Coordinates of C-alpha atoms in Angstrom, one line a residue:
X825 CA 62.9 62.0 -24.6
X826 CA 65.6 64.4 -24.4
X827 CA 68.6 63.8 -22.1
X828 CA 71.4 66.4 -21.6
X829 CA 74.5 65.3 -19.8
X830 CA 77.7 67.4 -19.0
X831 CA 80.1 66.0 -16.2
X832 CA 83.4 66.7 -14.7
X833 CA 84.6 64.6 -11.9
X834 CA 87.9 63.3 -10.5
X835 CA 88.8 60.1 -8.8
X836 CA 92.5 60.3 -7.9
X837 CA 94.4 60.1 -11.2
X838 CA 91.4 59.6 -13.3
X839 CA 89.3 62.6 -14.6
X840 CA 85.9 62.2 -16.3
X841 CA 85.1 65.2 -18.6
X842 CA 82.2 64.3 -20.9
X843 CA 79.2 66.0 -22.5
X844 CA 76.6 64.4 -24.8
X845 CA 72.8 64.4 -25.6
X846 CA 70.5 61.5 -26.1
X847 CA 67.3 62.5 -28.0
X848 CA 65.5 59.4 -28.9
X849 CA 63.9 56.4 -27.4
X850 CA 65.3 52.8 -27.6
X851 CA 68.7 51.6 -26.4
X852 CA 71.6 54.0 -26.4
X853 CA 75.0 52.1 -25.8
X854 CA 77.5 53.7 -23.4
X855 CA 80.5 52.0 -24.8
X856 CA 84.2 51.8 -23.9
X857 CA 86.9 49.7 -22.3
X858 CA 86.9 49.2 -18.5
X859 CA 88.0 52.3 -16.6
X860 CA 86.6 54.6 -19.4
X861 CA 84.1 56.3 -17.0
X862 CA 80.9 54.6 -18.1
X863 CA 79.6 53.6 -14.7
X864 CA 80.5 57.0 -13.3
X865 CA 78.2 58.5 -15.9
X866 CA 75.2 56.3 -15.2
X867 CA 75.7 56.8 -11.4
X868 CA 75.6 60.6 -11.9
X869 CA 72.5 60.3 -14.0
X870 CA 70.8 58.0 -11.4
X871 CA 71.7 60.4 -8.5
X872 CA 74.1 58.0 -6.8
X873 CA 77.0 60.2 -7.5
X874 CA 77.3 63.9 -7.0
X875 CA 80.0 65.1 -9.5
X876 CA 82.5 67.8 -9.0
X877 CA 80.8 69.8 -11.8
X878 CA 78.0 69.1 -14.1
X879 CA 74.5 69.5 -15.4
X880 CA 71.8 66.9 -16.3
X881 CA 68.5 67.7 -17.7
X882 CA 65.8 65.2 -18.8
X883 CA 62.8 66.5 -20.8
X884 CA 63.4 70.0 -19.7
X885 CA 63.7 69.2 -15.9
X886 CA 67.0 69.8 -14.4
X887 CA 68.2 67.0 -12.2
X888 CA 71.7 68.3 -11.6
X889 CA 73.3 71.8 -11.8
X890 CA 76.3 72.2 -9.6
X891 CA 76.5 76.0 -10.7
X892 CA 72.9 76.6 -9.3
X893 CA 73.2 74.0 -6.4
X894 CA 70.5 71.7 -7.9
X895 CA 70.7 68.2 -6.9
X896 CA 67.6 66.1 -7.2
X897 CA 67.8 63.0 -4.9
X898 CA 68.0 59.5 -6.7
X899 CA 64.5 58.5 -5.3
X900 CA 62.9 61.5 -7.1
X901 CA 64.6 61.0 -10.6
X902 CA 62.3 58.3 -11.8
X903 CA 65.3 56.3 -13.3
X904 CA 65.4 52.7 -13.1
X905 CA 68.6 51.1 -12.5
X906 CA 69.6 47.5 -13.2
X907 CA 73.2 46.5 -11.9
X908 CA 75.5 43.8 -13.1
X909 CA 74.7 41.5 -10.2
X910 CA 70.8 41.9 -10.1
X911 CA 71.0 42.7 -6.4
X912 CA 67.8 40.9 -5.6
X913 CA 66.8 40.4 -1.9
X914 CA 67.5 36.8 -1.1
X915 CA 64.9 36.4 1.5
X916 CA 62.1 37.5 -0.7
X917 CA 60.3 35.4 -3.5
X918 CA 60.5 36.7 -7.1
X919 CA 57.0 38.3 -6.5
X920 CA 58.2 39.9 -3.3
X921 CA 61.3 41.5 -5.1
X922 CA 59.0 42.8 -7.8
X923 CA 56.5 44.1 -5.5
X924 CA 59.2 45.8 -3.4
X925 CA 60.0 48.3 -6.1
X926 CA 56.4 48.6 -7.1
X927 CA 55.2 49.6 -3.6
X928 CA 57.9 52.2 -3.0
X929 CA 57.6 54.3 -6.2
X930 CA 55.8 57.6 -6.3
X931 CA 53.9 56.9 -9.5
X932 CA 53.0 53.2 -8.9
X933 CA 52.2 51.0 -12.0
X934 CA 48.6 49.7 -12.2
X935 CA 47.8 46.0 -11.7
X936 CA 47.3 45.9 -15.4
X937 CA 50.9 47.3 -16.0
X938 CA 52.2 44.9 -13.4
X939 CA 50.6 41.9 -15.3
X940 CA 52.1 43.3 -18.6
X941 CA 55.5 43.4 -17.3
X942 CA 55.2 39.8 -16.1
X943 CA 54.2 38.9 -19.6
X944 CA 56.7 41.0 -21.3
X945 CA 59.8 39.3 -19.4
X946 CA 58.1 35.8 -18.9
X947 CA 58.0 36.0 -15.3
X948 CA 54.8 34.5 -14.5
X949 CA 56.1 30.9 -13.7
X950 CA 58.8 32.3 -11.5
X951 CA 56.8 34.3 -8.9
X952 CA 57.1 31.8 -6.0
X953 CA 60.9 31.1 -6.4
X954 CA 63.5 32.6 -4.2
X955 CA 66.6 34.1 -6.0
X956 CA 68.8 31.2 -5.1
X957 CA 66.5 28.9 -7.3
X958 CA 67.1 31.3 -10.3
X959 CA 69.5 30.9 -13.3
X960 CA 71.6 34.0 -14.0
X961 CA 69.4 34.8 -16.9
X962 CA 66.2 34.6 -14.7
X963 CA 67.8 36.8 -12.2
X964 CA 68.5 39.5 -14.8
X965 CA 64.9 39.2 -16.0
X966 CA 63.5 39.8 -12.5
X967 CA 65.9 42.7 -11.9
X968 CA 64.6 44.3 -15.2
X969 CA 61.1 43.7 -14.0
X970 CA 61.7 45.4 -10.7
X971 CA 63.3 48.4 -12.4
X972 CA 60.4 48.7 -14.8
X973 CA 57.8 48.4 -12.1
X974 CA 59.2 51.7 -10.5
X975 CA 57.5 53.4 -13.5
X976 CA 60.8 55.0 -14.8
X977 CA 61.1 57.5 -17.5
X978 CA 64.6 56.4 -18.2
X979 CA 66.2 52.8 -17.6
X980 CA 69.9 52.6 -16.8
X981 CA 71.5 49.3 -17.4
X982 CA 75.1 49.0 -16.0
X983 CA 76.7 45.9 -18.0
X984 CA 73.7 43.7 -17.1
X985 CA 75.2 40.7 -18.8
X986 CA 78.7 41.0 -17.6
X987 CA 78.3 38.2 -15.0
X988 CA 76.7 35.8 -17.2
X989 CA 78.4 33.1 -19.3
X990 CA 77.7 32.7 -22.9
X991 CA 74.8 30.3 -22.5
X992 CA 72.9 32.6 -20.0
X993 CA 73.6 35.7 -22.3
X994 CA 71.9 33.7 -25.2
X995 CA 69.0 33.2 -22.8
X996 CA 68.5 36.7 -21.8
X997 CA 69.4 38.7 -25.0
X998 CA 66.1 37.9 -26.6
X999 CA 64.2 39.4 -23.7
X1000 CA 66.2 42.5 -24.0
X1001 CA 65.2 42.8 -27.5
X1002 CA 61.8 42.3 -26.5
X1003 CA 61.9 44.9 -23.9
X1004 CA 63.5 47.4 -26.4
X1005 CA 60.8 46.8 -29.0
X1006 CA 57.8 46.8 -26.7
X1007 CA 58.4 49.1 -23.8
X1008 CA 59.1 52.3 -25.8
X1009 CA 61.5 53.3 -23.0
X1010 CA 64.7 55.2 -23.4
X1011 CA 67.6 53.1 -22.1
X1012 CA 71.4 53.8 -21.4
X1013 CA 73.1 50.5 -21.8
X1014 CA 76.6 50.4 -20.4
X1015 CA 78.7 47.7 -22.1
X1016 CA 82.1 46.9 -23.4
X1017 CA 80.7 44.1 -25.7
X1018 CA 80.6 45.0 -29.5
X1019 CA 78.3 42.0 -30.0
X1020 CA 75.8 43.4 -27.5
X1021 CA 75.9 46.8 -29.2
X1022 CA 75.5 45.2 -32.6
X1023 CA 72.4 43.3 -31.5
X1024 CA 70.6 45.7 -29.4
X1025 CA 71.5 49.3 -29.6
X1026 CA 70.3 52.0 -32.0
X1027 CA 72.8 54.7 -30.9
X1028 CA 76.2 54.7 -29.4
X1029 CA 78.3 56.9 -27.2
X1030 CA 82.1 55.9 -27.0
X1031 CA 84.1 56.9 -23.9
X1032 CA 87.8 56.6 -23.8
X1033 CA 89.8 57.7 -20.7
X1034 CA 86.9 59.7 -19.3
X1035 CA 86.4 61.7 -22.6
X1036 CA 83.8 61.4 -25.4
X1037 CA 85.6 59.8 -28.3
X1038 CA 82.5 59.2 -30.7
X1039 CA 78.8 59.4 -30.8
X1040 CA 76.3 58.6 -33.5
X1041 CA 74.2 55.8 -35.0
X1042 CA 75.3 52.3 -34.5
X1043 CA 75.0 51.8 -38.3
X1044 CA 77.7 54.4 -38.7
X1045 CA 80.0 54.1 -35.7
X1046 CA 80.4 50.3 -36.0
X1047 CA 81.7 50.6 -39.6
X1048 CA 84.2 53.2 -39.0
X1049 CA 87.8 51.7 -39.0
X1050 CA 89.1 55.1 -37.8
X1051 CA 88.0 54.4 -34.4
X1052 CA 90.6 51.4 -34.6
X1053 CA 90.8 49.1 -31.4
X1054 CA 88.5 51.6 -29.5
X1055 CA 85.3 50.1 -31.2
X1056 CA 86.5 46.4 -32.2
X1057 CA 83.1 45.6 -33.9
X1058 CA 85.0 43.8 -36.7
X1059 CA 82.5 44.8 -39.5
X1060 CA 79.3 46.6 -39.8
X1061 CA 75.7 46.6 -38.9
X1062 CA 73.0 48.0 -41.2
X1063 CA 69.0 47.8 -41.6
X1064 CA 67.4 45.6 -44.2
X1065 CA 63.9 44.3 -44.9
X1066 CA 62.6 40.9 -46.2
X1067 CA 61.5 41.5 -49.8
X1068 CA 60.9 37.9 -51.1
X1069 CA 60.7 34.2 -50.0
X1070 CA 62.2 32.4 -52.9
X1071 CA 61.4 28.9 -54.3
X1072 CA 65.1 27.8 -53.6
X1073 CA 64.3 28.2 -49.8
X1074 CA 66.4 31.4 -49.7
X1075 CA 65.1 34.8 -48.4
X1076 CA 65.9 37.9 -50.2
X1077 CA 66.6 41.0 -48.1
X1078 CA 66.6 44.3 -49.5
X1079 CA 69.0 47.2 -48.2
X1080 CA 70.4 50.4 -49.4
X1081 CA 72.9 48.8 -51.6
X1082 CA 70.9 46.1 -53.1
X1083 CA 69.9 42.6 -52.2
X1084 CA 71.3 40.0 -49.9
X1085 CA 70.4 36.2 -50.1
X1086 CA 70.1 34.4 -46.7
X1087 CA 68.8 31.0 -45.6
X1088 CA 65.0 31.1 -45.3
X1089 CA 63.7 33.3 -42.5
X1090 CA 60.2 32.3 -41.5
X1091 CA 58.8 35.9 -41.4
X1092 CA 56.6 37.8 -43.9
X1093 CA 57.7 40.2 -46.6
X1094 CA 58.2 43.6 -45.1
X1095 CA 59.8 42.4 -41.7
X1096 CA 62.7 44.5 -40.7
X1097 CA 66.0 42.8 -40.3
X1098 CA 69.2 44.1 -38.7
X1099 CA 72.3 42.5 -40.6
X1100 CA 75.7 42.2 -39.0
X1101 CA 78.4 41.7 -41.6
X1102 CA 81.8 40.7 -40.1
X1103 CA 84.9 42.1 -41.7
X1104 CA 86.4 38.6 -41.8
X1105 CA 83.6 37.2 -43.8
X1106 CA 84.0 39.6 -46.7
X1107 CA 86.4 38.8 -49.4
X1108 CA 87.2 41.3 -52.3
X1109 CA 87.7 40.9 -56.1
X1110 CA 88.6 43.2 -58.8
X1111 CA 86.4 41.5 -61.4
X1112 CA 82.9 39.9 -60.7
X1113 CA 83.6 36.3 -59.9
X1114 CA 82.0 33.4 -61.7
X1115 CA 81.1 29.8 -60.6
X1116 CA 81.6 30.3 -56.9
X1117 CA 79.5 29.1 -54.1
X1118 CA 78.9 32.4 -52.3
X1119 CA 75.3 33.7 -53.0
X1120 CA 76.2 37.4 -52.4
X1121 CA 78.5 39.4 -54.7
X1122 CA 78.1 43.2 -54.1
X1123 CA 79.6 45.9 -56.2
X1124 CA 81.2 48.4 -53.9
X1125 CA 83.6 51.3 -53.8
X1126 CA 86.8 51.5 -51.6
X1127 CA 86.5 54.5 -49.2
X1128 CA 89.3 54.1 -47.0
X1129 CA 92.1 51.8 -45.9
X1130 CA 93.5 51.2 -42.5
X1131 CA 96.5 48.9 -42.0
X1132 CA 97.3 47.2 -38.7
X1133 CA 99.8 44.5 -38.0
X1134 CA 99.7 42.0 -40.9
X1135 CA 96.0 43.0 -41.8
X1136 CA 94.3 45.8 -43.6
X1137 CA 90.6 47.0 -42.9
X1138 CA 89.2 48.1 -46.3
X1139 CA 86.2 50.5 -45.8
X1140 CA 83.7 50.0 -48.5
X1141 CA 80.4 51.7 -49.6
X1142 CA 77.5 49.9 -51.3
X1143 CA 74.5 52.3 -52.0
X1144 CA 74.6 54.3 -48.6
X1145 CA 75.6 51.3 -46.6
X1146 CA 79.1 51.2 -45.3
X1147 CA 80.9 48.0 -44.3
X1148 CA 84.4 46.6 -43.9
X1149 CA 86.4 43.8 -45.5
X1150 CA 89.6 42.6 -43.5
X1151 CA 92.3 41.2 -45.7
X1152 CA 96.0 40.8 -45.4
X1153 CA 98.4 43.4 -46.3
X1154 CA 99.8 41.0 -48.8
X1155 CA 96.4 40.9 -50.5
X1156 CA 96.1 44.6 -50.4
X1157 CA 99.4 45.1 -52.3
X1158 CA 98.5 42.3 -54.7
X1159 CA 95.2 43.9 -55.5
X1160 CA 96.8 47.6 -55.5
X1161 CA 93.7 48.9 -53.7
X1162 CA 93.3 52.6 -53.3
X1163 CA 90.3 54.7 -52.1
X1164 CA 88.0 55.4 -55.0
X1165 CA 88.5 51.9 -56.7
X1166 CA 85.4 49.8 -57.8
X1167 CA 85.5 46.3 -56.3
X1168 CA 83.3 43.3 -55.9
X1169 CA 82.6 42.2 -52.2
X1170 CA 82.1 38.5 -51.8
X1171 CA 80.0 38.0 -48.7
X1172 CA 80.6 34.6 -47.2
X1173 CA 77.9 34.9 -44.4
X1174 CA 76.0 37.4 -42.2
X1175 CA 74.3 37.4 -38.9
X1176 CA 70.7 38.4 -38.8
X1177 CA 68.7 40.0 -35.9
X1178 CA 65.1 40.4 -36.5
X1179 CA 63.8 43.9 -35.7
X1180 CA 60.3 45.2 -34.7
X1181 CA 58.0 46.5 -37.5
X1182 CA 56.4 50.0 -37.3
X1183 CA 53.3 48.6 -35.9
X1184 CA 54.8 46.1 -33.3
X1185 CA 54.3 46.3 -29.7

């Protein structure tokens, strides 16, 4: 999938002027603070907004070109859209809501595909219910199913978890992971939550005040302290793989910088794992520590230092993996850290997100 977007649009004092490309399936996060222009961008891609100037091309087909006076209507763009509030029809059952989109698409999914989407999102037991009898997470799953049944070539998700509390988010996030891993569908996922980006996204586009601030792999962008408060991911995300189940009930994860030991993961060797390492969970030492409880001590090099308030974010590299340690400026001065120094990173804990293998789905 190749998506090219170039947009200029003005709402009163706010001006959008953004240009980017998406060249891979999976989830691309459209990230930034409220008012950055994220929803304006997805509305333009969906055909719900006619921008002042712009061009949108997907897989060689021009959906919008204001200079050439081309504007493909929303119903012909084959872009599924999931809104914040699900927008289910209250008078229809879950099955009725699903079939509403299914019956009105140009390229209708087969009954087999219909059944596969029910299985993918765990909707079989909900078909007879009305939306009023669904939890927030269940409504989100139905909205996803309805969008998928329109046989889209692109899925647009505008802060789909914003209306959910923490418990409902925990309920729905595994279904988003399952959708990402099995559907093989390119998705633009609007969010201002670094947690959601860390867990779900493969790539990230960062908007600030209507402008493109950064774009790249999640593994690179979330470990870049130069982006400061714009991407408050407080650490790094990087890929790893299970290499050994040890007798001491620890699992060894191999990554580009070495090995991490984590509590037992009941998955076979070779399973891909996404590791999130928070900056506050990484301590630094000038010499390899002895007789400590931490299982993971990684040799690393100081790449860059960014100070803010009483703290300092120390950007580190271990192998080809970049991550961040957050220490106080007092500790920075005491250790006399400068770029190029060799240190030892003491990792207190990490968060793990299982990833699909090459043959999954």
